[in-house]
Every structure is written in structure tokens, then in C-alpha cells.
Short mmCIF file of C-alpha atoms in Angstrom, two decimals:
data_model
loop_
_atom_site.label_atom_id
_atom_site.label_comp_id
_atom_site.label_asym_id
_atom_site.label_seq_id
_atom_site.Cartn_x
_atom_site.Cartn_y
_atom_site.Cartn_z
CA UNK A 1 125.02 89.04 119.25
CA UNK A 2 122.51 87.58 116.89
CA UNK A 3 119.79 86.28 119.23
CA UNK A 4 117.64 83.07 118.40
CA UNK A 5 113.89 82.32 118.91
CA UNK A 6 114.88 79.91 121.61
CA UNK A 7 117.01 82.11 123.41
CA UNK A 8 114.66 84.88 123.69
CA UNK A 9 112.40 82.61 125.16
CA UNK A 10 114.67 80.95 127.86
CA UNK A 11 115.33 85.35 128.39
CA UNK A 12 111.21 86.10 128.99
CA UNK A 13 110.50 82.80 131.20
CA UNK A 14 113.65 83.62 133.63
CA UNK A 15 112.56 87.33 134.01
CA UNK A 16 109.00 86.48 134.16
CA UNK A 17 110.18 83.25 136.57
CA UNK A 18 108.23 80.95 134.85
CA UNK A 19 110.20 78.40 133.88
CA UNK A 20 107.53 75.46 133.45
CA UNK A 21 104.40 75.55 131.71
CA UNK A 22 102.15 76.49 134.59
CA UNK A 23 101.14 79.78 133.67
CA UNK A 24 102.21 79.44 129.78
CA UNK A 25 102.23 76.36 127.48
CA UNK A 26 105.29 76.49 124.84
CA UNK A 27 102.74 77.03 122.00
CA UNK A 28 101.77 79.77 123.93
CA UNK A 29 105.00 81.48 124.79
CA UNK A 30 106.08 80.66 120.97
CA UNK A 31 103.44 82.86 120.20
CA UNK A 32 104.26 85.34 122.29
CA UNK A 33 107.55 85.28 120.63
CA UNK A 34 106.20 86.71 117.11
CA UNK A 35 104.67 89.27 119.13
CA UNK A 36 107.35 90.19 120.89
CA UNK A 37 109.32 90.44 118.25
CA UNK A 38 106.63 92.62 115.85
CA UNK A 39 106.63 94.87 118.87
CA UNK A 40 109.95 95.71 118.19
CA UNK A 41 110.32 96.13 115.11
CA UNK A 42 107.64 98.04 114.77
CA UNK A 43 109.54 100.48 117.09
CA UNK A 44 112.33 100.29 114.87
CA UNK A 45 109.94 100.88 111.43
CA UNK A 46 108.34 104.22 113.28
CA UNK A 47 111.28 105.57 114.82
CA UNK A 48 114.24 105.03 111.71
CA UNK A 49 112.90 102.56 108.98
CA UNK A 50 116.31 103.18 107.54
CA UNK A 51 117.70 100.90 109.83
CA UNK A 52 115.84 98.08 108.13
CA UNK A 53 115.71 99.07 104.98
CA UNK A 54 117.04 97.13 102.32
CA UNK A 55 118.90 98.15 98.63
CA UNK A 56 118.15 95.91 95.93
CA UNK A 57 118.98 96.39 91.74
CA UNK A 58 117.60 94.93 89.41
CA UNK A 59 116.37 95.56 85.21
CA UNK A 60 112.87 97.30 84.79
CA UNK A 61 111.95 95.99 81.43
CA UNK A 62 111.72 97.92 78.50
CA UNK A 63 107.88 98.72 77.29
CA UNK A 64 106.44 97.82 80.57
CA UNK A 65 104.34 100.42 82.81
CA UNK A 66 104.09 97.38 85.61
CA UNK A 67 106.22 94.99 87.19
CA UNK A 68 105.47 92.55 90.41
CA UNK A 69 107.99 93.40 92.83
CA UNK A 70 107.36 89.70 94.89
CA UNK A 71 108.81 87.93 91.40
CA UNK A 72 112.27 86.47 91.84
CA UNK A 73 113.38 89.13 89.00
CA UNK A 74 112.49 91.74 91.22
CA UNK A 75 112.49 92.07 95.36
CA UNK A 76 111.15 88.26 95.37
CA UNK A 77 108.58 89.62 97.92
CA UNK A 78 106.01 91.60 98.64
CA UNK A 79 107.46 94.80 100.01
CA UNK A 80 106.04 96.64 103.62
CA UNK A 81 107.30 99.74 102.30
CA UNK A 82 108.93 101.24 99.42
CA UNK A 83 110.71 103.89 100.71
CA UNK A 84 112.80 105.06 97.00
CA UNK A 85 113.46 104.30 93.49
CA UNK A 86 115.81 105.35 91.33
CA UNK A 87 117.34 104.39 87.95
CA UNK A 88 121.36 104.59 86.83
CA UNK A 89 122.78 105.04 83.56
CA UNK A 90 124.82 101.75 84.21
CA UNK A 91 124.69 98.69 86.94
CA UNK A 92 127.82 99.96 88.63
CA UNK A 93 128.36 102.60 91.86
CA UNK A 94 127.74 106.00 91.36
CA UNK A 95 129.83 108.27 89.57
CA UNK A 96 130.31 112.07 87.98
CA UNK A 97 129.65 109.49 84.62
CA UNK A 98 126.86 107.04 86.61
CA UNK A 99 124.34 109.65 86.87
CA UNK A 100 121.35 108.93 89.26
CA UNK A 101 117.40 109.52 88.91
CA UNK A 102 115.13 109.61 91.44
CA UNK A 103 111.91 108.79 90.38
CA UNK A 104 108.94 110.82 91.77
CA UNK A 105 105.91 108.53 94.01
CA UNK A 106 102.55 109.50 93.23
CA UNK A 107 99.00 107.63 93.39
CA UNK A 108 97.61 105.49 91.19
CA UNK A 109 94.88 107.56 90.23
CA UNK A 110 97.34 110.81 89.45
CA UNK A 111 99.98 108.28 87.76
CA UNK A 112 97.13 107.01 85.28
CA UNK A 113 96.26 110.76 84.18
CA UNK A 114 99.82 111.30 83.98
CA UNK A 115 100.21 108.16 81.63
CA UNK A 116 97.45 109.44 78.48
CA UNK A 117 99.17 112.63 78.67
CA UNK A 118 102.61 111.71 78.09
CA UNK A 119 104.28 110.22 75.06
CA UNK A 120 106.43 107.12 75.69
CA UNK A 121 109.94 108.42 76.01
CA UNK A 122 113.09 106.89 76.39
CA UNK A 123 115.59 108.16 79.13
CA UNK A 124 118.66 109.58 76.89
CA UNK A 125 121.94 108.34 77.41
CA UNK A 126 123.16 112.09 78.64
CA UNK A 127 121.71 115.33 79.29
CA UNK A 128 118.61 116.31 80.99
CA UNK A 129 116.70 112.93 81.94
CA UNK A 130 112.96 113.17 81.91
CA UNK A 131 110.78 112.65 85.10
CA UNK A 132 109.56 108.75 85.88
CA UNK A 133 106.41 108.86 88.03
CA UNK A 134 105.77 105.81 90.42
CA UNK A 135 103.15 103.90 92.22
CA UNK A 136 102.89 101.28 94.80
CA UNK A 137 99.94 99.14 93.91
CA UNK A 138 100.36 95.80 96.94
CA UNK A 139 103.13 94.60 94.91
CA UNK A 140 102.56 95.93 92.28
CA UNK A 141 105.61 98.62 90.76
CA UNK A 142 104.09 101.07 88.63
CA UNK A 143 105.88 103.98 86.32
CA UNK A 144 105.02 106.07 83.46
CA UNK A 145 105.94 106.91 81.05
CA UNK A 146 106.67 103.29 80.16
CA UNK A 147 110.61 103.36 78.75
CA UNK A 148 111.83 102.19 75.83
CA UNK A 149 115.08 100.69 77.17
CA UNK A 150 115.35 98.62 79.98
CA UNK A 151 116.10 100.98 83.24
CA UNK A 152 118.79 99.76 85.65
CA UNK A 153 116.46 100.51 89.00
CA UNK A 154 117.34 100.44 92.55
CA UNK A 155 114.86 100.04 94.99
CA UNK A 156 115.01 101.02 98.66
CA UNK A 157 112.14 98.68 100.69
CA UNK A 158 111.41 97.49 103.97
CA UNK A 159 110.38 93.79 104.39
CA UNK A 160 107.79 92.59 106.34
CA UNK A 161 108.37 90.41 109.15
CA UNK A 162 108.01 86.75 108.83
CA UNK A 163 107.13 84.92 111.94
CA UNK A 164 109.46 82.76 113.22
CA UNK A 165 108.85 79.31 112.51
CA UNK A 166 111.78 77.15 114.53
CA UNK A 167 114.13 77.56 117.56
CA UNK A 168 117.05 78.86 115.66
CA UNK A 169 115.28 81.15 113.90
CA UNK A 170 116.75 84.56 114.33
CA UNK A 171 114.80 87.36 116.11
CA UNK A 172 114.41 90.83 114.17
CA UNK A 173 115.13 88.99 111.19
CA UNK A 174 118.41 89.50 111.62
CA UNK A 175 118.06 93.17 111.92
CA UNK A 176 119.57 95.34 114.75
CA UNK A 177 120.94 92.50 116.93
CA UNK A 178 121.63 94.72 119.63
CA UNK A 179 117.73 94.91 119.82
CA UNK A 180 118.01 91.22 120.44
CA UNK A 181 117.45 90.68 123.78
CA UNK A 182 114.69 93.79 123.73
CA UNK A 183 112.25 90.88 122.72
CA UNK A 184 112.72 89.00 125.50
CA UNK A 185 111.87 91.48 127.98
CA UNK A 186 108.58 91.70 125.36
CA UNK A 187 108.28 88.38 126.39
CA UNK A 188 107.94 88.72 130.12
CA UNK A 189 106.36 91.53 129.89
CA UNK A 190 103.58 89.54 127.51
CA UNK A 191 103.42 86.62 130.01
CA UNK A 192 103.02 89.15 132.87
CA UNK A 193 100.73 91.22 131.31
CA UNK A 194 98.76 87.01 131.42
CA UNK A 195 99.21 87.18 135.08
CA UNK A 196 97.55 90.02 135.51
CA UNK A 197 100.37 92.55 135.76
CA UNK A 198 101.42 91.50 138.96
CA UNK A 199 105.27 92.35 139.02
CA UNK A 200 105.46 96.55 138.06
CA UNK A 201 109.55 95.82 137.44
CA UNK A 202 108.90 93.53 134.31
CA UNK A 203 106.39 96.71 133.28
CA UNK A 204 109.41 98.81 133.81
CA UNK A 205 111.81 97.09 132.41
CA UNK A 206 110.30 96.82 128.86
CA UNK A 207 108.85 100.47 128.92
CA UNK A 208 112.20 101.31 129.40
CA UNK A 209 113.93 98.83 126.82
CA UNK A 210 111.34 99.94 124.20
CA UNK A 211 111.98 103.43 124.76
CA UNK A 212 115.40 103.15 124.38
CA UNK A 213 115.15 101.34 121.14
CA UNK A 214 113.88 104.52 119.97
CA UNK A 215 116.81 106.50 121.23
CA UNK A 216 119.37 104.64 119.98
CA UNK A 217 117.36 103.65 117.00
CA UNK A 218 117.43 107.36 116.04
CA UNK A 219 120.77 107.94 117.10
CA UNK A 220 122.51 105.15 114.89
CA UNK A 221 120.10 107.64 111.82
CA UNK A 222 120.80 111.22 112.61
CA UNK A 223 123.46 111.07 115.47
CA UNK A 224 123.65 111.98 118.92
CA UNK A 225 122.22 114.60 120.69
CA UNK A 226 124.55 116.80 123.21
CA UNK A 227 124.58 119.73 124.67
CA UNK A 228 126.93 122.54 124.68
CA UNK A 229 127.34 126.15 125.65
CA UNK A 230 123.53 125.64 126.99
CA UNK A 231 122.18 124.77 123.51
CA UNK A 232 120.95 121.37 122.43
CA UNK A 233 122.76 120.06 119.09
CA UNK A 234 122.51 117.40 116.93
CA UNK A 235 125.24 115.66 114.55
CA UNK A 236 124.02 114.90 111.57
#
């Protein structure tokens, strides 16, 4: 179920039984909201970022060491994370004849020394691809050596989360909607942490919601964990 602003809201006053604007105003509890909800996905971002990571293609131009990854070419944003990038010989899936290369993340500082020692070379069309090194710079995408064809990149990125702005806004982004309701205990739990922490079962219940984020978070990534014959496994 994808959960709205509004409804997580309605979710944190009934649990926190505050239904009127006694103890919080809506501006108030609208913030609490966006906190709520940054709670939780920071969970999600510490436990298994893969779960809201996002894939996006797109040309690295040919004779350029920099690109800004918030243009519209590009991510159209500034990423929170860049967790990968690679480059394909063509825009289509990967195949035995779509070869992949992973590019290799360094700093800034090492990528620069890197770039005056290195002639600008050209990935070839087969055989043994040389390395791209790669820095994040803000938004900055940085490689070298600079190519002299245009490189069809994929980029793996987390977004940062925008606050939500209007009632029908949808929590997580959109992300994990089983989480959904997760920020609404956040939301009680916010308002009764304002009332001085007065009911311990609100305190429970979101200690226990947000740990089981992680759990399931990291299940959904590497699989459950069971046991058998006395040992602990995991499916990966």
C-alpha cells in the first residue's frame, strides 16, 4: 500500500490520541512528518541502500573528464550516493557481445595524479578495455582518462529525500511501501517524545517497527536467516 503524507498523519495522531491541535498544531505535526519519514529511510540507507537505489543510463560525452550529474542529460539531480558506474559497449542489456566495465572510485586528489600520467585513450571496441577511474565531486562526475568516444554509462545512485510538500504526497518517496505505515508510528512517537514521553507503548512500538525495518530491510538484500542442524545459515 503506497501510504500518503496525510494518512501517516491521521496514523501518528490516533496512536498518539491526539486528534486536535492541543498538544500539536498541523504545521507542527507536518513537520514531524519529514522527520518521520527521514528517520526511516535513513534506516533503510544504513541497513540495504540497495533497496533504494536507483539505475539510470545515459551518454558520457566524448573529450570530457567532468559531467554534472543534477543536469537533465544526466541523473537530473544531485545524487546522496553513488553507489557504481559502469560503461557498455552498446545501450542494450547485457550480453556475452554487451560487455560490461566497471569503473574504479577513487578521490579527487588520486584521480588528478592519475589524469597527467595517463594518455587520453579510447575504450576499444573488443579486447581488453582499459581502467576508467572515478570521482564524486557534490555533483560533480569525474573520470580519467577522458575518452575519445562517447561511453554508454550506467549509474547506480541513491536520491536524497525531498520533503514532502502536500497531503498526497507519498511517504518514502515511494520507496518500500511496506515501510509505509513505519512513519506513522515515527509520528507518535515524535509527538510523544513532545509530551514528555509519557506513554512507554508508543516508545515500544516504534523501537520495535524501526528495528524491524532493518530485518526485513536486510532480508529482502541477502535473504533470510534460518537455522538448521544447530547452525545458523543464510540464503544468499
Amino acid at each position: 500500500m503506497l501510504y500518503t503524507r496525510d494518512q501517516v498523519i491521521e496514523q501518528g495522531r490516533v496512536l498518539a490520541n491526539t486528534l486536535g491541535t492541543e498538544w500539536v498544531t498541523q504545521s507542527q505535526i507536518e513537520t514531524m512528518a519529514n522527520q518521520a519519514n527521514e528517520l526511516v529511510y535513513r534506516q533503510m540507507l544504513n541497513t540495504c541502500p540497495d533497496i533504494i537505489t536507483r539505475t539510470t543510463a545515459f551518454t558520457y560525452p566524448a573529450n570530457i573528464t567532468s559531467v554534472d550529474l543534477s543536469g537533465a542529460s544526466y541523473l537530473g539531480e544531485t545524487p546522496m550516493r553513488v553507489k557504481s558506474v559502469e560503461d557498455t559497449a552498446s545501450t542494450g542489456p547485457y550480453s556475452t557481445t554487451n560487455w560490461t566495465r566497471a569503473w574504479e572510485r577513487t578521490t579527487y586528489e588520486e584521480l588528478l595524479r592519475y589524469r597527467t600520467s595517463k594518455l587520453n585513450i579510447a575504450a576499444p571496441t573488443t579486447g581488453m578495455m582499459p581502467k576508467i577511474l572515478y570521482a564524486v565531486d557534490q555533483s560533480s562526475l569525474v573520470i580519467a582518462p577522458a575518452q575519445s568516444i562517447g561511453l554508454n554509462c550506467r549509474v547506480r545512485w541513491v536520491p536524497y529525500l525531498q520533503p514532502m510538500t502536500s497531503g498526497t504526497d507519498p511517504v518514502l518517496a515511494g520507496f518500500e511501501t511496506q515501510f509505509g505505515q513505519v512513519v506513522g508510528y515515527g509520528i507518535a512517537y515524535l509527538i510523544n517524545v513532545r509530551q514528555g514521553g509519557i506513554n512507554q507503548g508508543i516508545t515500544k512500538l516504534w523501537e520495535d517497527a524501526i528495528a524491524n525495518v532493518k530485518t526485513t530491510a536486510d532480508e529482502r538484500v541477502r535473504g533470510p536467516t534460518i537455522v538448521h542442524n544447530s547452525r545458523i545459515e543464510q540464503f544468499r
